[in-house]
Amino acid sequence: MKTVTDEGRRRFLQASGGLLLVAMACPRPAGANEVIDITLAGSGNGAHVWFSPRGLLIKRGQIIRWINREAGNVHTSTAYHPDCHDKPLRIPRGAQPWDSGYLLPGESFSITFDTPGVYDYFCVPHEHAGMVGRIIVDAPDADALAQRQASDAKLPPAARDGFVPVEQIMKAREVD
Ligand SMILES: [Cu+2]
């Protein structure tokens, strides 16, 4: 994960005011390479919410941009990481976690992925509804399977069951 410079972070923190503590725990880096979009979507009546695609294989250095395309709902993209809402670690060891904060309709959030491995993430208000996603950068890391086995039982059932299997993502590259 590419980290922002101290100067950039300081400017961001000055601009964001009250979000300072959240931003320090979960910085919001951005980069400038190839951009791949993931849509944050819903049925409008709250019955169904999802990331599209739910599972994605990318290459190191590529940028993911999450865009909220649901007119009447807010969503987040938030890494499974102890620094983000005290969740279990389900991204590569040493990789930078992220938390978009609430994205209003039409808003987006981007980060660059520089560390190979499996990244599981969720939407803060809709984790219990199973709104989760999985990104694999290059190939699964050595810790990924053990991370899932250690933390599956701590997740809401709908979230645990919402992940696209790693093998399926490696084969299909993109799974809705
Ligand atoms: Cu959501």
Tab-separated table of N, CA and C and ligand atoms in Angstrom:
chain	number	residue	atom	x	y	z
A	1	MET	N	0.859	-1.194	0.000
A	1	MET	CA	0.000	0.000	0.000
A	1	MET	C	0.891	1.238	0.000
A	2	LYS	N	0.610	2.192	-0.850
A	2	LYS	CA	1.418	3.409	-0.902
A	2	LYS	C	0.987	4.334	0.240
A	3	THR	N	1.917	4.865	0.965
A	3	THR	CA	1.558	5.777	2.058
A	3	THR	C	1.666	7.206	1.592
A	4	VAL	N	0.856	8.071	2.175
A	4	VAL	CA	0.939	9.482	1.825
A	4	VAL	C	2.175	10.084	2.496
A	5	THR	N	2.685	11.174	1.940
A	5	THR	CA	3.827	11.844	2.552
A	5	THR	C	3.368	12.547	3.819
A	6	ASP	N	4.317	12.839	4.698
A	6	ASP	CA	3.963	13.565	5.921
A	6	ASP	C	3.318	14.900	5.586
A	7	GLU	N	3.867	15.554	4.558
A	7	GLU	CA	3.315	16.852	4.173
A	7	GLU	C	1.866	16.698	3.714
A	8	GLY	N	1.647	15.687	2.889
A	8	GLY	CA	0.290	15.463	2.395
A	8	GLY	C	-0.664	15.125	3.516
A	9	ARG	N	-0.186	14.307	4.432
A	9	ARG	CA	-1.051	13.907	5.544
A	9	ARG	C	-1.361	15.114	6.420
A	10	ARG	N	-0.358	15.952	6.666
A	10	ARG	CA	-0.570	17.119	7.519
A	10	ARG	C	-1.612	18.053	6.894
A	11	ARG	N	-1.474	18.261	5.583
A	11	ARG	CA	-2.453	19.115	4.902
A	11	ARG	C	-3.840	18.511	5.006
A	12	PHE	N	-3.913	17.181	4.816
A	12	PHE	CA	-5.206	16.521	4.889
A	12	PHE	C	-5.808	16.680	6.269
A	13	LEU	N	-4.982	16.482	7.295
A	13	LEU	CA	-5.490	16.555	8.661
A	13	LEU	C	-5.968	17.964	8.970
A	14	GLN	N	-5.218	18.971	8.476
A	14	GLN	CA	-5.642	20.349	8.705
A	14	GLN	C	-6.994	20.592	8.048
A	15	ALA	N	-7.163	19.996	6.878
A	15	ALA	CA	-8.404	20.232	6.134
A	15	ALA	C	-9.572	19.480	6.753
A	16	SER	N	-9.282	18.342	7.401
A	16	SER	CA	-10.378	17.494	7.843
A	16	SER	C	-10.797	17.751	9.285
A	17	GLY	N	-10.016	18.533	10.034
A	17	GLY	CA	-10.427	18.940	11.369
A	17	GLY	C	-10.773	17.804	12.292
A	18	GLY	N	-12.044	17.647	12.576
A	18	GLY	CA	-12.511	16.700	13.572
A	18	GLY	C	-12.234	15.243	13.238
A	19	LEU	N	-11.891	14.950	12.026
A	19	LEU	CA	-11.646	13.559	11.627
A	19	LEU	C	-10.230	13.120	11.959
A	20	LEU	N	-9.478	13.964	12.661
A	20	LEU	CA	-8.048	13.750	12.865
A	20	LEU	C	-7.716	12.372	13.411
A	21	LEU	N	-8.372	11.940	14.485
A	21	LEU	CA	-8.023	10.663	15.099
A	21	LEU	C	-8.320	9.502	14.169
A	22	VAL	N	-9.459	9.544	13.523
A	22	VAL	CA	-9.829	8.489	12.576
A	22	VAL	C	-8.809	8.437	11.447
A	23	ALA	N	-8.437	9.607	10.942
A	23	ALA	CA	-7.523	9.661	9.806
A	23	ALA	C	-6.146	9.124	10.184
A	24	MET	N	-5.710	9.378	11.415
A	24	MET	CA	-4.389	8.901	11.813
A	24	MET	C	-4.387	7.378	11.961
A	25	ALA	N	-5.491	6.832	12.467
A	25	ALA	CA	-5.559	5.387	12.643
A	25	ALA	C	-5.664	4.694	11.301
A	26	CYS	N	-6.325	5.325	10.374
A	26	CYS	CA	-6.613	4.719	9.084
A	26	CYS	C	-6.379	5.742	7.988
A	27	PRO	N	-5.142	5.960	7.566
A	27	PRO	CA	-4.857	7.006	6.588
A	27	PRO	C	-5.526	6.748	5.242
A	28	ARG	N	-5.640	7.786	4.455
A	28	ARG	CA	-6.333	7.689	3.168
A	28	ARG	C	-5.373	7.986	2.027
A	29	PRO	N	-4.518	7.043	1.705
A	29	PRO	CA	-3.553	7.315	0.643
A	29	PRO	C	-4.181	7.340	-0.751
A	30	ALA	N	-3.475	7.951	-1.686
A	30	ALA	CA	-3.937	7.963	-3.077
A	30	ALA	C	-2.730	7.895	-3.988
A	31	GLY	N	-2.913	7.411	-5.181
A	31	GLY	CA	-1.788	7.279	-6.098
A	31	GLY	C	-2.154	7.723	-7.488
A	32	ALA	N	-1.361	7.342	-8.492
A	32	ALA	CA	-1.615	7.814	-9.853
A	32	ALA	C	-1.198	6.780	-10.876
A	33	ASN	N	-1.833	5.595	-10.853
A	33	ASN	CA	-1.564	4.579	-11.865
A	33	ASN	C	-2.884	4.174	-12.515
A	34	GLU	N	-2.932	2.935	-13.008
A	34	GLU	CA	-4.158	2.450	-13.634
A	34	GLU	C	-5.274	2.312	-12.602
A	35	VAL	N	-6.465	2.826	-12.929
A	35	VAL	CA	-7.569	2.849	-11.978
A	35	VAL	C	-8.633	1.817	-12.361
A	36	ILE	N	-9.045	1.022	-11.382
A	36	ILE	CA	-10.095	0.032	-11.582
A	36	ILE	C	-11.236	0.366	-10.628
A	37	ASP	N	-12.450	0.417	-11.157
A	37	ASP	CA	-13.593	0.827	-10.341
A	37	ASP	C	-14.303	-0.351	-9.687
A	38	ILE	N	-14.707	-0.149	-8.439
A	38	ILE	CA	-15.635	-1.049	-7.761
A	38	ILE	C	-16.832	-0.203	-7.346
A	39	THR	N	-18.022	-0.656	-7.732
A	39	THR	CA	-19.235	0.088	-7.441
A	39	THR	C	-19.819	-0.325	-6.097
A	40	LEU	N	-20.267	0.653	-5.321
A	40	LEU	CA	-21.020	0.396	-4.104
A	40	LEU	C	-22.484	0.555	-4.492
A	41	ALA	N	-23.217	-0.547	-4.372
A	41	ALA	CA	-24.553	-0.557	-4.950
A	41	ALA	C	-25.583	-1.086	-3.963
A	42	GLY	N	-26.871	-0.819	-4.289
A	42	GLY	CA	-27.955	-1.313	-3.466
A	42	GLY	C	-29.252	-1.309	-4.234
A	43	SER	N	-30.230	-2.003	-3.681
A	43	SER	CA	-31.512	-2.125	-4.356
A	43	SER	C	-32.397	-0.909	-4.119
A	44	GLY	N	-31.934	0.032	-3.283
A	44	GLY	CA	-32.704	1.247	-3.066
A	44	GLY	C	-33.639	1.166	-1.874
A	45	ASN	N	-34.213	-0.018	-1.616
A	45	ASN	CA	-35.114	-0.175	-0.470
A	45	ASN	C	-34.395	-0.770	0.739
A	46	GLY	N	-33.073	-0.927	0.638
A	46	GLY	CA	-32.293	-1.443	1.760
A	46	GLY	C	-32.268	-2.955	1.852
A	47	ALA	N	-32.977	-3.651	0.976
A	47	ALA	CA	-33.054	-5.111	1.067
A	47	ALA	C	-31.740	-5.768	0.650
A	48	HIS	N	-31.072	-5.160	-0.344
A	48	HIS	CA	-29.822	-5.743	-0.824
A	48	HIS	C	-28.778	-4.650	-1.029
A	49	VAL	N	-27.555	-4.919	-0.572
A	49	VAL	CA	-26.429	-4.006	-0.763
A	49	VAL	C	-25.212	-4.848	-1.126
A	50	TRP	N	-24.357	-4.293	-2.000
A	50	TRP	CA	-23.218	-5.107	-2.439
A	50	TRP	C	-22.126	-4.248	-3.075
A	51	PHE	N	-20.911	-4.850	-3.121
A	51	PHE	CA	-19.814	-4.302	-3.914
A	51	PHE	C	-19.833	-5.003	-5.276
A	52	SER	N	-19.557	-4.278	-6.336
A	52	SER	CA	-19.522	-4.876	-7.665
A	52	SER	C	-18.269	-4.423	-8.426
A	53	PRO	N	-17.355	-5.342	-8.713
A	53	PRO	CA	-17.393	-6.767	-8.379
A	53	PRO	C	-17.076	-7.023	-6.904
A	54	ARG	N	-17.528	-8.202	-6.436
A	54	ARG	CA	-17.263	-8.590	-5.039
A	54	ARG	C	-15.862	-9.166	-4.890
A	55	GLY	N	-15.391	-9.792	-5.952
A	55	GLY	CA	-14.059	-10.399	-5.921
A	55	GLY	C	-13.267	-9.943	-7.128
A	56	LEU	N	-11.992	-9.587	-6.911
A	56	LEU	CA	-11.218	-8.993	-7.995
A	56	LEU	C	-9.741	-9.338	-7.845
A	57	LEU	N	-9.137	-9.716	-8.959
A	57	LEU	CA	-7.682	-9.953	-8.999
A	57	LEU	C	-7.034	-8.784	-9.724
A	58	ILE	N	-6.060	-8.145	-9.077
A	58	ILE	CA	-5.367	-7.013	-9.705
A	58	ILE	C	-3.856	-7.241	-9.608
A	59	LYS	N	-3.103	-6.315	-10.248
A	59	LYS	CA	-1.644	-6.379	-10.185
A	59	LYS	C	-1.119	-5.304	-9.238
A	60	ARG	N	0.042	-5.589	-8.697
A	60	ARG	CA	0.685	-4.616	-7.823
A	60	ARG	C	0.814	-3.269	-8.534
A	61	GLY	N	0.500	-2.168	-7.818
A	61	GLY	CA	0.612	-0.837	-8.394
A	61	GLY	C	-0.678	-0.307	-8.976
A	62	GLN	N	-1.675	-1.177	-9.134
A	62	GLN	CA	-2.949	-0.697	-9.659
A	62	GLN	C	-3.754	-0.003	-8.553
A	63	ILE	N	-4.649	0.888	-8.993
A	63	ILE	CA	-5.460	1.678	-8.067
A	63	ILE	C	-6.893	1.165	-8.102
A	64	ILE	N	-7.471	0.988	-6.932
A	64	ILE	CA	-8.894	0.680	-6.852
A	64	ILE	C	-9.634	1.954	-6.448
A	65	ARG	N	-10.709	2.237	-7.178
A	65	ARG	CA	-11.561	3.375	-6.834
A	65	ARG	C	-12.958	2.848	-6.536
A	66	TRP	N	-13.422	3.038	-5.309
A	66	TRP	CA	-14.788	2.657	-4.939
A	66	TRP	C	-15.687	3.876	-5.165
A	67	ILE	N	-16.799	3.654	-5.848
A	67	ILE	CA	-17.734	4.738	-6.141
A	67	ILE	C	-19.123	4.361	-5.643
A	68	ASN	N	-19.737	5.234	-4.857
A	68	ASN	CA	-21.105	4.977	-4.388
A	68	ASN	C	-22.095	5.358	-5.485
A	69	ARG	N	-22.702	4.335	-6.105
A	69	ARG	CA	-23.663	4.557	-7.195
A	69	ARG	C	-25.108	4.388	-6.727
A	70	GLU	N	-25.307	4.246	-5.427
A	70	GLU	CA	-26.684	4.100	-4.941
A	70	GLU	C	-27.193	5.463	-4.503
A	71	ALA	N	-28.314	5.892	-5.088
A	71	ALA	CA	-28.791	7.263	-4.896
A	71	ALA	C	-29.146	7.576	-3.446
A	72	GLY	N	-29.732	6.615	-2.730
A	72	GLY	CA	-30.280	6.956	-1.415
A	72	GLY	C	-29.597	6.288	-0.238
A	73	ASN	N	-28.293	5.971	-0.362
A	73	ASN	CA	-27.656	5.229	0.722
A	73	ASN	C	-26.192	5.649	0.866
A	74	VAL	N	-25.661	5.533	2.074
A	74	VAL	CA	-24.233	5.774	2.282
A	74	VAL	C	-23.531	4.435	2.499
A	75	HIS	N	-22.297	4.349	2.036
A	75	HIS	CA	-21.508	3.126	2.176
A	75	HIS	C	-20.074	3.513	2.549
A	76	THR	N	-19.295	2.511	2.965
A	76	THR	CA	-17.861	2.717	3.148
A	76	THR	C	-17.110	1.563	2.498
A	77	SER	N	-15.823	1.758	2.299
A	77	SER	CA	-14.901	0.661	2.018
A	77	SER	C	-13.885	0.687	3.143
A	78	THR	N	-13.844	-0.401	3.915
A	78	THR	CA	-13.053	-0.413	5.149
A	78	THR	C	-12.316	-1.743	5.269
A	79	ALA	N	-11.025	-1.689	5.474
A	79	ALA	CA	-10.219	-2.912	5.548
A	79	ALA	C	-10.505	-3.672	6.843
A	80	TYR	N	-10.484	-5.003	6.749
A	80	TYR	CA	-10.488	-5.814	7.966
A	80	TYR	C	-9.107	-5.726	8.583
A	81	HIS	N	-9.008	-4.908	9.642
A	81	HIS	CA	-7.721	-4.626	10.287
A	81	HIS	C	-8.012	-4.107	11.692
A	82	PRO	N	-7.180	-4.457	12.670
A	82	PRO	CA	-7.417	-3.986	14.045
A	82	PRO	C	-7.512	-2.466	14.160
A	83	ASP	N	-6.836	-1.714	13.287
A	83	ASP	CA	-6.900	-0.250	13.349
A	83	ASP	C	-8.214	0.296	12.809
A	84	CYS	N	-8.990	-0.544	12.136
A	84	CYS	CA	-10.243	-0.085	11.529
A	84	CYS	C	-11.404	-0.752	12.253
A	85	HIS	N	-11.977	-0.034	13.221
A	85	HIS	CA	-13.140	-0.536	13.968
A	85	HIS	C	-12.819	-1.843	14.707
A	86	ASP	N	-11.530	-2.029	15.043
A	86	ASP	CA	-11.131	-3.170	15.869
A	86	ASP	C	-11.515	-4.518	15.248
A	87	LYS	N	-11.358	-4.616	13.956
A	87	LYS	CA	-11.703	-5.858	13.245
A	87	LYS	C	-10.492	-6.791	13.180
A	88	PRO	N	-10.719	-8.094	12.957
A	88	PRO	CA	-9.590	-9.012	12.795
A	88	PRO	C	-8.780	-8.683	11.537
A	89	LEU	N	-7.493	-9.058	11.573
A	89	LEU	CA	-6.595	-8.783	10.449
A	89	LEU	C	-6.862	-9.754	9.312
A	90	ARG	N	-7.296	-9.200	8.166
A	90	ARG	CA	-7.522	-10.017	6.972
A	90	ARG	C	-6.949	-9.323	5.738
A	91	ILE	N	-5.826	-8.629	5.936
A	91	ILE	CA	-5.056	-8.103	4.808
A	91	ILE	C	-3.601	-8.519	5.059
A	92	PRO	N	-2.733	-8.442	4.051
A	92	PRO	CA	-1.360	-8.911	4.255
A	92	PRO	C	-0.677	-8.192	5.424
A	93	ARG	N	0.103	-8.954	6.173
A	93	ARG	CA	0.855	-8.397	7.288
A	93	ARG	C	1.730	-7.243	6.795
A	94	GLY	N	1.652	-6.077	7.461
A	94	GLY	CA	2.471	-4.935	7.082
A	94	GLY	C	1.841	-4.032	6.033
A	95	ALA	N	0.763	-4.491	5.390
A	95	ALA	CA	0.093	-3.634	4.401
A	95	ALA	C	-0.704	-2.556	5.124
A	96	GLN	N	-0.875	-1.424	4.455
A	96	GLN	CA	-1.572	-0.273	5.033
A	96	GLN	C	-3.083	-0.497	5.016
A	97	PRO	N	-3.747	-0.391	6.168
A	97	PRO	CA	-5.211	-0.504	6.161
A	97	PRO	C	-5.856	0.770	5.601
A	98	TRP	N	-7.152	0.703	5.326
A	98	TRP	CA	-7.846	1.895	4.828
A	98	TRP	C	-9.274	1.935	5.362
A	99	ASP	N	-9.796	3.158	5.436
A	99	ASP	CA	-11.210	3.351	5.765
A	99	ASP	C	-11.662	4.594	5.028
A	100	SER	N	-12.583	4.413	4.097
A	100	SER	CA	-13.007	5.542	3.259
A	100	SER	C	-13.791	6.574	4.057
A	101	GLY	N	-14.335	6.190	5.214
A	101	GLY	CA	-15.352	7.033	5.827
A	101	GLY	C	-16.614	6.933	4.990
A	102	TYR	N	-17.692	7.591	5.450
A	102	TYR	CA	-18.965	7.477	4.728
A	102	TYR	C	-18.893	8.151	3.369
A	103	LEU	N	-19.231	7.398	2.339
A	103	LEU	CA	-19.288	7.938	0.985
A	103	LEU	C	-20.745	8.222	0.637
A	104	LEU	N	-21.034	9.491	0.372
A	104	LEU	CA	-22.382	9.870	-0.043
A	104	LEU	C	-22.578	9.463	-1.502
A	105	PRO	N	-23.833	9.438	-1.963
A	105	PRO	CA	-24.076	9.093	-3.372
A	105	PRO	C	-23.204	9.923	-4.312
A	106	GLY	N	-22.507	9.258	-5.218
A	106	GLY	CA	-21.649	9.940	-6.188
A	106	GLY	C	-20.221	10.123	-5.715
A	107	GLU	N	-19.952	9.929	-4.423
A	107	GLU	CA	-18.596	10.129	-3.924
A	107	GLU	C	-17.743	8.878	-4.145
A	108	SER	N	-16.419	9.081	-4.203
A	108	SER	CA	-15.519	7.950	-4.426
A	108	SER	C	-14.296	8.051	-3.527
A	109	PHE	N	-13.551	6.964	-3.481
A	109	PHE	CA	-12.376	6.841	-2.617
A	109	PHE	C	-11.392	5.905	-3.299
A	110	SER	N	-10.107	6.286	-3.371
A	110	SER	CA	-9.128	5.485	-4.113
A	110	SER	C	-7.891	5.181	-3.281
A	111	ILE	N	-7.342	3.989	-3.481
A	111	ILE	CA	-6.038	3.671	-2.914
A	111	ILE	C	-5.239	2.812	-3.899
A	112	THR	N	-3.918	2.857	-3.738
A	112	THR	CA	-3.005	2.049	-4.546
A	112	THR	C	-2.590	0.822	-3.749
A	113	PHE	N	-2.592	-0.329	-4.416
A	113	PHE	CA	-2.184	-1.570	-3.759
A	113	PHE	C	-0.772	-1.945	-4.199
A	114	ASP	N	0.158	-1.930	-3.247
A	114	ASP	CA	1.564	-2.206	-3.565
A	114	ASP	C	2.092	-3.495	-2.944
A	115	THR	N	1.295	-4.131	-2.097
A	115	THR	CA	1.748	-5.349	-1.416
A	115	THR	C	0.910	-6.536	-1.884
A	116	PRO	N	1.541	-7.598	-2.398
A	116	PRO	CA	0.789	-8.761	-2.859
A	116	PRO	C	0.034	-9.433	-1.712
A	117	GLY	N	-1.086	-10.073	-2.061
A	117	GLY	CA	-1.816	-10.829	-1.056
A	117	GLY	C	-3.318	-10.649	-1.149
A	118	VAL	N	-4.006	-11.198	-0.147
A	118	VAL	CA	-5.466	-11.170	-0.089
A	118	VAL	C	-5.924	-10.060	0.863
A	119	TYR	N	-6.834	-9.214	0.362
A	119	TYR	CA	-7.386	-8.110	1.146
A	119	TYR	C	-8.893	-8.284	1.277
A	120	ASP	N	-9.366	-8.466	2.511
A	120	ASP	CA	-10.805	-8.518	2.756
A	120	ASP	C	-11.248	-7.186	3.343
A	121	TYR	N	-12.392	-6.709	2.896
A	121	TYR	CA	-12.892	-5.425	3.384
A	121	TYR	C	-14.404	-5.476	3.482
A	122	PHE	N	-14.975	-4.439	4.113
A	122	PHE	CA	-16.421	-4.443	4.359
A	122	PHE	C	-16.953	-3.025	4.310
A	123	CYS	N	-18.271	-2.925	4.342
A	123	CYS	CA	-18.952	-1.629	4.441
A	123	CYS	C	-19.439	-1.498	5.885
A	124	VAL	N	-19.016	-0.444	6.572
A	124	VAL	CA	-19.320	-0.301	8.007
A	124	VAL	C	-20.817	-0.435	8.314
A	125	PRO	N	-21.709	0.307	7.644
A	125	PRO	CA	-23.130	0.167	8.019
A	125	PRO	C	-23.786	-1.110	7.504
A	126	HIS	N	-23.136	-1.852	6.620
A	126	HIS	CA	-23.799	-3.008	6.006
A	126	HIS	C	-23.021	-4.317	6.146
A	127	GLU	N	-22.068	-4.353	7.087
A	127	GLU	CA	-21.323	-5.612	7.286
A	127	GLU	C	-22.285	-6.742	7.661
A	128	HIS	N	-23.251	-6.435	8.529
A	128	HIS	CA	-24.188	-7.475	8.971
A	128	HIS	C	-25.108	-7.938	7.844
A	129	ALA	N	-25.218	-7.123	6.805
A	129	ALA	CA	-26.018	-7.523	5.639
A	129	ALA	C	-25.161	-8.259	4.613
A	130	GLY	N	-23.899	-8.482	4.948
A	130	GLY	CA	-23.031	-9.242	4.052
A	130	GLY	C	-22.369	-8.412	2.977
A	131	MET	N	-22.282	-7.088	3.179
A	131	MET	CA	-21.623	-6.248	2.175
A	131	MET	C	-20.115	-6.280	2.433
A	132	VAL	N	-19.456	-7.262	1.801
A	132	VAL	CA	-18.008	-7.439	1.943
A	132	VAL	C	-17.402	-7.644	0.563
A	133	GLY	N	-16.093	-7.439	0.473
A	133	GLY	CA	-15.397	-7.639	-0.788
A	133	GLY	C	-14.025	-8.229	-0.552
A	134	ARG	N	-13.461	-8.765	-1.618
A	134	ARG	CA	-12.113	-9.355	-1.538
A	134	ARG	C	-11.319	-8.961	-2.771
A	135	ILE	N	-10.119	-8.425	-2.528
A	135	ILE	CA	-9.201	-8.082	-3.612
A	135	ILE	C	-7.934	-8.916	-3.427
A	136	ILE	N	-7.474	-9.531	-4.495
A	136	ILE	CA	-6.200	-10.243	-4.445
A	136	ILE	C	-5.216	-9.484	-5.325
A	137	VAL	N	-4.087	-9.110	-4.744
A	137	VAL	CA	-3.028	-8.437	-5.490
A	137	VAL	C	-1.984	-9.488	-5.864
A	138	ASP	N	-1.850	-9.736	-7.143
A	138	ASP	CA	-0.909	-10.718	-7.723
A	138	ASP	C	-1.245	-12.167	-7.356
A	139	ALA	N	-1.200	-12.504	-6.063
A	139	ALA	CA	-1.435	-13.885	-5.620
A	139	ALA	C	-1.635	-13.884	-4.110
A	140	PRO	N	-2.245	-14.941	-3.566
A	140	PRO	CA	-2.445	-14.984	-2.113
A	140	PRO	C	-1.110	-14.973	-1.367
A	141	ASP	N	-1.062	-14.280	-0.225
A	141	ASP	CA	0.116	-14.270	0.631
A	141	ASP	C	0.096	-15.497	1.545
A	142	ALA	N	1.234	-15.791	2.156
A	142	ALA	CA	1.381	-17.018	2.959
A	142	ALA	C	0.471	-17.037	4.183
A	143	ASP	N	0.107	-15.859	4.704
A	143	ASP	CA	-0.704	-15.797	5.930
A	143	ASP	C	-2.203	-15.835	5.665
A	144	ALA	N	-2.612	-15.692	4.411
A	144	ALA	CA	-4.018	-15.411	4.117
A	144	ALA	C	-4.955	-16.500	4.633
A	145	LEU	N	-4.636	-17.741	4.382
A	145	LEU	CA	-5.518	-18.827	4.783
A	145	LEU	C	-5.649	-18.889	6.307
A	146	ALA	N	-4.518	-18.772	7.013
A	146	ALA	CA	-4.537	-18.810	8.480
A	146	ALA	C	-5.328	-17.641	9.047
A	147	GLN	N	-5.216	-16.469	8.404
A	147	GLN	CA	-5.989	-15.303	8.857
A	147	GLN	C	-7.476	-15.585	8.773
A	148	ARG	N	-7.901	-16.182	7.681
A	148	ARG	CA	-9.335	-16.452	7.510
A	148	ARG	C	-9.800	-17.486	8.528
A	149	GLN	N	-9.001	-18.532	8.703
A	149	GLN	CA	-9.398	-19.593	9.629
A	149	GLN	C	-9.484	-19.064	11.054
A	150	ALA	N	-8.586	-18.123	11.405
A	150	ALA	CA	-8.562	-17.602	12.774
A	150	ALA	C	-9.698	-16.627	13.046
A	151	SER	N	-10.249	-16.011	11.994
A	151	SER	CA	-11.205	-14.924	12.239
A	151	SER	C	-12.596	-15.153	11.678
A	152	ASP	N	-12.810	-16.214	10.925
A	152	ASP	CA	-14.134	-16.441	10.337
A	152	ASP	C	-15.243	-16.420	11.396
A	153	ALA	N	-14.977	-17.046	12.539
A	153	ALA	CA	-16.009	-17.173	13.572
A	153	ALA	C	-16.333	-15.843	14.239
A	154	LYS	N	-15.444	-14.836	14.074
A	154	LYS	CA	-15.669	-13.533	14.710
A	154	LYS	C	-16.492	-12.599	13.818
A	155	LEU	N	-16.753	-12.997	12.589
A	155	LEU	CA	-17.487	-12.126	11.663
A	155	LEU	C	-18.975	-12.440	11.701
A	156	PRO	N	-19.822	-11.449	11.372
A	156	PRO	CA	-21.252	-11.754	11.219
A	156	PRO	C	-21.412	-12.828	10.140
A	157	PRO	N	-22.327	-13.776	10.327
A	157	PRO	CA	-22.462	-14.880	9.371
A	157	PRO	C	-22.606	-14.421	7.915
A	158	ALA	N	-23.396	-13.380	7.691
A	158	ALA	CA	-23.603	-12.924	6.309
A	158	ALA	C	-22.309	-12.388	5.707
A	159	ALA	N	-21.462	-11.764	6.533
A	159	ALA	CA	-20.176	-11.265	6.046
A	159	ALA	C	-19.253	-12.444	5.741
A	160	ARG	N	-19.162	-13.375	6.682
A	160	ARG	CA	-18.294	-14.541	6.501
A	160	ARG	C	-18.660	-15.301	5.224
A	161	ASP	N	-19.965	-15.404	4.950
A	161	ASP	CA	-20.424	-16.161	3.785
A	161	ASP	C	-20.407	-15.336	2.504
A	162	GLY	N	-20.104	-14.036	2.632
A	162	GLY	CA	-20.192	-13.156	1.465
A	162	GLY	C	-18.934	-13.088	0.627
A	163	PHE	N	-17.815	-13.623	1.147
A	163	PHE	CA	-16.556	-13.533	0.399
A	163	PHE	C	-16.511	-14.524	-0.761
A	164	VAL	N	-16.025	-14.056	-1.885
A	164	VAL	CA	-15.784	-14.962	-3.006
A	164	VAL	C	-14.535	-15.786	-2.679
A	165	PRO	N	-14.599	-17.121	-2.845
A	165	PRO	CA	-13.421	-17.948	-2.550
A	165	PRO	C	-12.191	-17.500	-3.351
A	166	VAL	N	-11.033	-17.577	-2.690
A	166	VAL	CA	-9.772	-17.159	-3.308
A	166	VAL	C	-9.545	-17.878	-4.639
A	167	GLU	N	-9.798	-19.186	-4.655
A	167	GLU	CA	-9.541	-19.974	-5.859
A	167	GLU	C	-10.392	-19.475	-7.031
A	168	GLN	N	-11.639	-19.088	-6.706
A	168	GLN	CA	-12.551	-18.602	-7.752
A	168	GLN	C	-12.060	-17.271	-8.328
A	169	ILE	N	-11.543	-16.395	-7.460
A	169	ILE	CA	-11.032	-15.109	-7.942
A	169	ILE	C	-9.778	-15.321	-8.793
A	170	MET	N	-8.901	-16.225	-8.368
A	170	MET	CA	-7.671	-16.479	-9.118
A	170	MET	C	-8.009	-16.997	-10.527
A	171	LYS	N	-9.095	-17.747	-10.620
A	171	LYS	CA	-9.476	-18.345	-11.892
A	171	LYS	C	-10.221	-17.344	-12.792
A	172	ALA	N	-11.198	-16.661	-12.196
A	172	ALA	CA	-12.082	-15.802	-12.991
A	172	ALA	C	-11.601	-14.342	-13.072
A	173	ARG	N	-10.713	-13.935	-12.201
A	173	ARG	CA	-10.172	-12.575	-12.086
A	173	ARG	C	-11.199	-11.570	-11.573
A	174	GLU	N	-12.453	-11.720	-11.962
A	174	GLU	CA	-13.478	-10.747	-11.555
A	174	GLU	C	-14.778	-11.503	-11.314
A	175	VAL	N	-15.346	-11.362	-10.110
A	175	VAL	CA	-16.560	-12.097	-9.767
A	175	VAL	C	-17.586	-11.133	-9.190
A	176	ASP	N	-18.785	-11.104	-9.759
A	176	ASP	CA	-19.858	-10.229	-9.260
A	176	ASP	C	-20.676	-10.925	-8.178
B	1	CU	CU	-22.893	-0.317	2.417
